[in-house]
Coordinates of N, CA and C in Angstrom, one line a residue:
Q1 N 0.9 -1.2 0.0 CA 0.0 0.0 0.0 C 0.9 1.2 0.0
T2 N 0.5 2.2 -0.9 CA 1.3 3.4 -1.0 C 0.8 4.5 0.0
R3 N 1.7 5.1 0.7 CA 1.3 6.1 1.6 C 2.3 7.3 1.5
L4 N 1.8 8.5 1.6 CA 2.6 9.7 1.8 C 2.2 10.3 3.1
V5 N 3.2 10.6 4.0 CA 2.9 11.1 5.3 C 3.6 12.4 5.5
E6 N 2.8 13.5 5.6 CA 3.5 14.8 5.8 C 3.7 15.0 7.3
S7 N 4.6 15.8 7.6 CA 4.9 16.3 9.0 C 5.6 17.6 8.9
G8 N 5.7 18.3 10.1 CA 6.5 19.5 10.2 C 5.6 20.8 10.3
G9 N 4.3 20.6 10.1 CA 3.5 21.8 10.2 C 3.4 22.3 11.7
G10 N 2.8 23.4 11.9 CA 2.6 23.9 13.2 C 2.3 25.4 13.2
L11 N 2.4 26.0 14.4 CA 2.2 27.4 14.5 C 3.5 28.1 14.6
V12 N 3.6 29.2 13.8 CA 4.8 30.0 13.7 C 4.5 31.4 13.6
Q13 N 5.3 32.3 14.1 CA 5.1 33.7 13.9 C 5.5 34.2 12.5
S14 N 4.9 35.3 12.2 CA 5.2 35.9 10.9 C 6.7 36.1 10.8
G15 N 7.3 35.8 9.7 CA 8.8 35.9 9.5 C 9.5 34.7 9.8
G16 N 8.8 33.7 10.5 CA 9.5 32.5 10.9 C 9.6 31.5 9.7
S17 N 10.1 30.3 10.1 CA 10.4 29.2 9.1 C 9.8 27.9 9.6
L18 N 9.5 27.1 8.7 CA 9.2 25.7 8.9 C 9.7 24.8 7.8
R19 N 10.0 23.6 8.1 CA 10.3 22.6 7.1 C 9.3 21.5 7.1
L20 N 8.6 21.3 6.0 CA 7.7 20.2 5.9 C 8.4 19.0 5.3
S21 N 8.0 17.9 5.8 CA 8.5 16.6 5.3 C 7.3 15.8 4.7
C22 N 7.7 15.0 3.7 CA 6.7 14.0 3.2 C 7.4 12.7 2.9
A23 N 7.1 11.8 3.8 CA 7.8 10.5 3.8 C 6.9 9.5 3.1
A24 N 7.5 8.7 2.2 CA 6.7 7.8 1.3 C 7.0 6.3 1.7
S25 N 6.0 5.5 1.5 CA 6.2 4.1 1.6 C 5.3 3.5 0.4
G26 N 5.9 2.4 -0.1 CA 5.2 1.8 -1.2 C 5.4 2.4 -2.6
I27 N 6.2 3.5 -2.6 CA 6.5 4.2 -3.8 C 7.9 4.8 -3.6
T28 N 8.7 4.8 -4.6 CA 10.1 5.4 -4.6 C 9.9 6.8 -5.1
L29 N 10.0 7.8 -4.3 CA 9.7 9.1 -4.8 C 10.7 9.6 -5.8
N30 N 11.9 9.2 -5.8 CA 12.8 9.8 -6.8 C 12.6 9.2 -8.2
K31 N 11.7 8.3 -8.4 CA 11.3 7.8 -9.7 C 10.1 8.5 -10.3
Y32 N 9.6 9.5 -9.6 CA 8.3 10.1 -10.1 C 8.4 11.6 -9.9
S33 N 7.5 12.3 -10.7 CA 7.3 13.7 -10.4 C 6.6 13.8 -9.1
V34 N 6.9 14.9 -8.4 CA 6.3 15.2 -7.1 C 5.9 16.7 -7.0
A35 N 5.1 17.0 -6.1 CA 4.6 18.3 -6.0 C 4.2 18.7 -4.5
W36 N 4.1 20.0 -4.3 CA 3.5 20.5 -3.0 C 2.4 21.4 -3.4
V37 N 1.3 21.3 -2.6 CA 0.1 22.0 -2.8 C -0.4 22.5 -1.4
R38 N -1.1 23.6 -1.4 CA -1.7 24.1 -0.1 C -3.1 24.5 -0.4
R39 N -3.9 24.4 0.6 CA -5.3 25.0 0.6 C -5.4 25.9 1.8
A40 N -5.6 27.1 1.5 CA -5.8 28.1 2.5 C -7.3 28.2 2.8
P41 N -7.6 28.6 4.0 CA -9.0 28.8 4.4 C -9.8 29.6 3.4
G42 N -10.9 29.0 2.9 CA -11.7 29.8 2.0 C -11.2 30.1 0.6
K43 N -10.1 29.4 0.3 CA -9.5 29.7 -1.0 C -9.3 28.4 -1.8
E44 N -9.1 28.5 -3.1 CA -8.9 27.4 -3.9 C -7.5 26.7 -3.6
R45 N -7.4 25.5 -4.0 CA -6.1 24.8 -3.9 C -5.0 25.6 -4.7
E46 N -3.9 25.7 -4.2 CA -2.8 26.4 -4.8 C -1.6 25.5 -5.0
W47 N -1.2 25.3 -6.2 CA 0.0 24.6 -6.5 C 1.3 25.4 -6.1
L48 N 2.2 24.9 -5.3 CA 3.3 25.7 -4.9 C 4.6 25.3 -5.6
F49 N 4.7 24.0 -5.9 CA 6.0 23.5 -6.5 C 5.7 22.2 -7.2
C50 N 6.4 21.9 -8.3 CA 6.5 20.6 -8.8 C 7.9 20.3 -9.4
Y51 N 8.2 19.1 -9.4 CA 9.4 18.6 -9.9 C 9.1 17.6 -11.0
G52 N 9.6 17.8 -12.1 CA 9.3 16.9 -13.3 C 10.4 15.9 -13.4
I53 N 10.0 14.6 -13.3 CA 11.0 13.5 -13.4 C 11.6 13.4 -14.8
G54 N 11.0 13.9 -15.8 CA 11.4 13.7 -17.2 C 12.8 14.4 -17.4
D55 N 12.8 15.7 -17.1 CA 14.1 16.4 -17.3 C 14.6 17.1 -16.1
G56 N 14.0 16.8 -14.9 CA 14.4 17.4 -13.7 C 14.1 18.8 -13.5
S57 N 13.1 19.3 -14.3 CA 12.7 20.7 -14.1 C 12.0 20.9 -12.8
T58 N 12.1 22.1 -12.3 CA 11.4 22.5 -11.1 C 10.7 23.8 -11.3
Y59 N 9.5 23.9 -10.8 CA 8.6 25.1 -11.0 C 8.1 25.5 -9.6
Y60 N 8.2 26.7 -9.3 CA 7.6 27.3 -8.1 C 6.5 28.3 -8.5
A61 N 5.6 28.4 -7.6 CA 4.6 29.5 -7.7 C 5.2 30.8 -7.4
D62 N 4.8 31.8 -8.1 CA 5.4 33.2 -7.9 C 5.3 33.6 -6.4
S63 N 4.2 33.2 -5.8 CA 3.9 33.6 -4.4 C 5.0 33.0 -3.4
V64 N 5.7 32.0 -3.8 CA 6.7 31.4 -2.8 C 8.0 31.2 -3.4
K65 N 8.3 31.5 -4.6 CA 9.6 31.1 -5.2 C 10.8 31.7 -4.6
D66 N 10.7 32.8 -4.0 CA 11.9 33.4 -3.3 C 12.0 33.0 -1.8
R67 N 11.0 32.3 -1.4 CA 11.0 31.9 0.1 C 10.9 30.4 0.4
F68 N 10.5 29.6 -0.5 CA 10.3 28.2 -0.3 C 11.3 27.5 -1.2
A69 N 11.8 26.3 -0.6 CA 12.8 25.5 -1.4 C 12.5 24.1 -1.2
F70 N 12.6 23.4 -2.3 CA 12.4 21.9 -2.3 C 13.7 21.2 -2.2
S71 N 13.6 20.1 -1.5 CA 14.8 19.2 -1.4 C 14.3 17.8 -1.1
R72 N 15.2 16.8 -1.2 CA 14.9 15.5 -1.0 C 16.0 14.7 -0.3
D73 N 15.6 13.6 0.3 CA 16.5 12.7 0.9 C 16.1 11.3 0.3
N74 N 16.9 10.9 -0.7 CA 16.6 9.7 -1.4 C 16.8 8.4 -0.5
A75 N 17.7 8.5 0.4 CA 18.0 7.4 1.2 C 16.8 7.1 2.1
N76 N 16.1 8.2 2.5 CA 14.9 8.0 3.4 C 13.6 8.2 2.7
N77 N 13.7 8.3 1.3 CA 12.5 8.3 0.5 C 11.5 9.4 1.0
T78 N 12.1 10.6 1.1 CA 11.4 11.7 1.7 C 11.7 13.0 0.9
I79 N 10.7 13.8 0.8 CA 10.9 15.1 0.1 C 10.5 16.2 1.2
F80 N 11.1 17.4 1.0 CA 10.9 18.4 1.9 C 10.5 19.7 1.2
L81 N 9.9 20.6 2.0 CA 9.6 21.9 1.6 C 10.1 22.9 2.7
Q82 N 11.2 23.5 2.5 CA 11.7 24.5 3.4 C 10.9 25.8 3.2
M83 N 10.3 26.4 4.2 CA 9.5 27.6 4.0 C 10.1 28.6 5.0
N84 N 10.5 29.7 4.4 CA 11.1 30.8 5.1 C 10.3 32.1 5.0
N85 N 10.5 33.0 5.9 CA 9.9 34.3 5.8 C 8.3 34.2 5.7
L86 N 7.8 33.3 6.5 CA 6.4 33.0 6.4 C 5.5 34.2 6.8
T87 N 4.4 34.3 6.2 CA 3.4 35.4 6.5 C 2.1 34.7 6.8
P88 N 1.1 35.5 7.3 CA -0.2 34.9 7.6 C -0.9 34.4 6.3
D89 N -0.5 34.9 5.1 CA -1.1 34.4 3.9 C -0.6 33.0 3.6
D90 N 0.4 32.5 4.2 CA 0.9 31.2 4.0 C 0.1 30.2 4.9
T91 N -0.8 30.6 5.7 CA -1.6 29.7 6.5 C -2.4 28.8 5.6
G92 N -2.5 27.5 6.0 CA -3.2 26.6 5.3 C -2.8 25.1 5.5
V93 N -3.5 24.2 4.9 CA -3.1 22.8 4.9 C -2.2 22.5 3.7
Y94 N -1.1 21.9 4.0 CA -0.1 21.6 3.0 C -0.1 20.2 2.6
Y95 N -0.1 19.8 1.4 CA -0.1 18.5 0.9 C 1.0 18.2 0.0
C96 N 1.6 17.0 0.1 CA 2.5 16.6 -0.9 C 1.8 15.6 -1.9
A97 N 2.3 15.6 -3.1 CA 1.7 14.7 -4.2 C 2.8 14.0 -4.9
A98 N 2.5 12.8 -5.4 CA 3.5 12.1 -6.1 C 2.8 11.3 -7.3
Q99 N 3.6 11.0 -8.2 CA 3.2 10.3 -9.4 C 2.2 11.1 -10.2
C100 N 2.7 12.1 -10.8 CA 1.8 13.0 -11.5 C 2.6 13.6 -12.7
Y101 N 2.0 14.5 -13.4 CA 2.7 15.0 -14.6 C 3.0 16.5 -14.4
C102 N 4.3 16.8 -14.2 CA 4.7 18.1 -14.0 C 5.4 18.6 -15.3
L103 N 4.7 19.4 -16.1 CA 5.2 19.7 -17.4 C 5.5 21.2 -17.6
G104 N 5.2 22.0 -16.5 CA 5.5 23.4 -16.7 C 4.5 24.1 -17.6
P105 N 4.6 25.4 -17.7 CA 5.6 26.2 -17.1 C 5.3 26.6 -15.7
G106 N 4.2 26.2 -15.1 CA 3.9 26.5 -13.8 C 4.0 25.2 -12.9
P107 N 3.7 25.3 -11.6 CA 3.9 24.2 -10.7 C 2.8 23.2 -10.6
V108 N 1.9 23.2 -11.6 CA 0.8 22.3 -11.5 C 1.3 20.9 -11.9
C109 N 0.9 19.9 -11.2 CA 1.2 18.5 -11.5 C 0.0 17.7 -11.7
N110 N -0.3 17.4 -12.9 CA -1.6 16.8 -13.3 C -1.7 15.3 -13.0
D111 N -3.0 14.9 -12.8 CA -3.3 13.5 -12.7 C -2.5 12.8 -11.5
V112 N -2.6 13.5 -10.4 CA -1.9 12.9 -9.2 C -2.5 11.6 -8.8
N113 N -1.6 10.6 -8.6 CA -2.0 9.3 -8.1 C -2.0 9.2 -6.6
Y114 N -1.1 9.9 -6.0 CA -1.0 9.8 -4.5 C -0.9 11.1 -3.8
W115 N -1.7 11.2 -2.8 CA -1.7 12.5 -2.0 C -1.4 12.1 -0.5
G116 N -0.7 13.0 0.1 CA -0.6 12.9 1.6 C -1.8 13.4 2.3
Q117 N -1.8 13.2 3.6 CA -3.0 13.5 4.4 C -3.1 15.0 4.7
G118 N -2.0 15.7 4.5 CA -1.9 17.1 4.8 C -1.4 17.5 6.2
T119 N -0.7 18.6 6.2 CA -0.2 19.1 7.5 C -0.6 20.6 7.6
L120 N -1.1 21.0 8.8 CA -1.6 22.3 9.0 C -0.4 23.3 9.3
V121 N -0.3 24.4 8.6 CA 0.6 25.5 8.9 C -0.2 26.7 9.3
T122 N 0.1 27.2 10.4 CA -0.6 28.5 10.9 C 0.4 29.5 11.2
V123 N 0.3 30.7 10.5 CA 1.3 31.7 10.7 C 0.5 32.9 11.3
S124 N 1.0 33.3 12.5 CA 0.4 34.4 13.3 C 1.1 35.7 12.9
S125 N 0.3 36.8 13.0 CA 0.9 38.0 12.7 C 1.5 38.7 13.9

């Protein structure tokens, strides 16, 4: 059974940082495109980042590209999202996604096969 488990969310003050983790089982993340998505209260889902396995391209949303950074630990089959200089607008539930189509030019990863359960990030002003 394939599972993606996010962690690292929490309450942080504006200007602070968090690092989200997405640990996988049943799927080898470095063999597939992956993405990060968030859903803020009362807003549509927002794609934040995707990595395309085909050519290794990465795409960030304009809203986060200078503050968030993707990384991975292949040995532990985990991907990360380092989030810096957080603002209240970054509040939301963050999800990782795997086995999808990240083709650019934006961070949308289509036809996601696997989603994590989400981790809540709350940024206080």
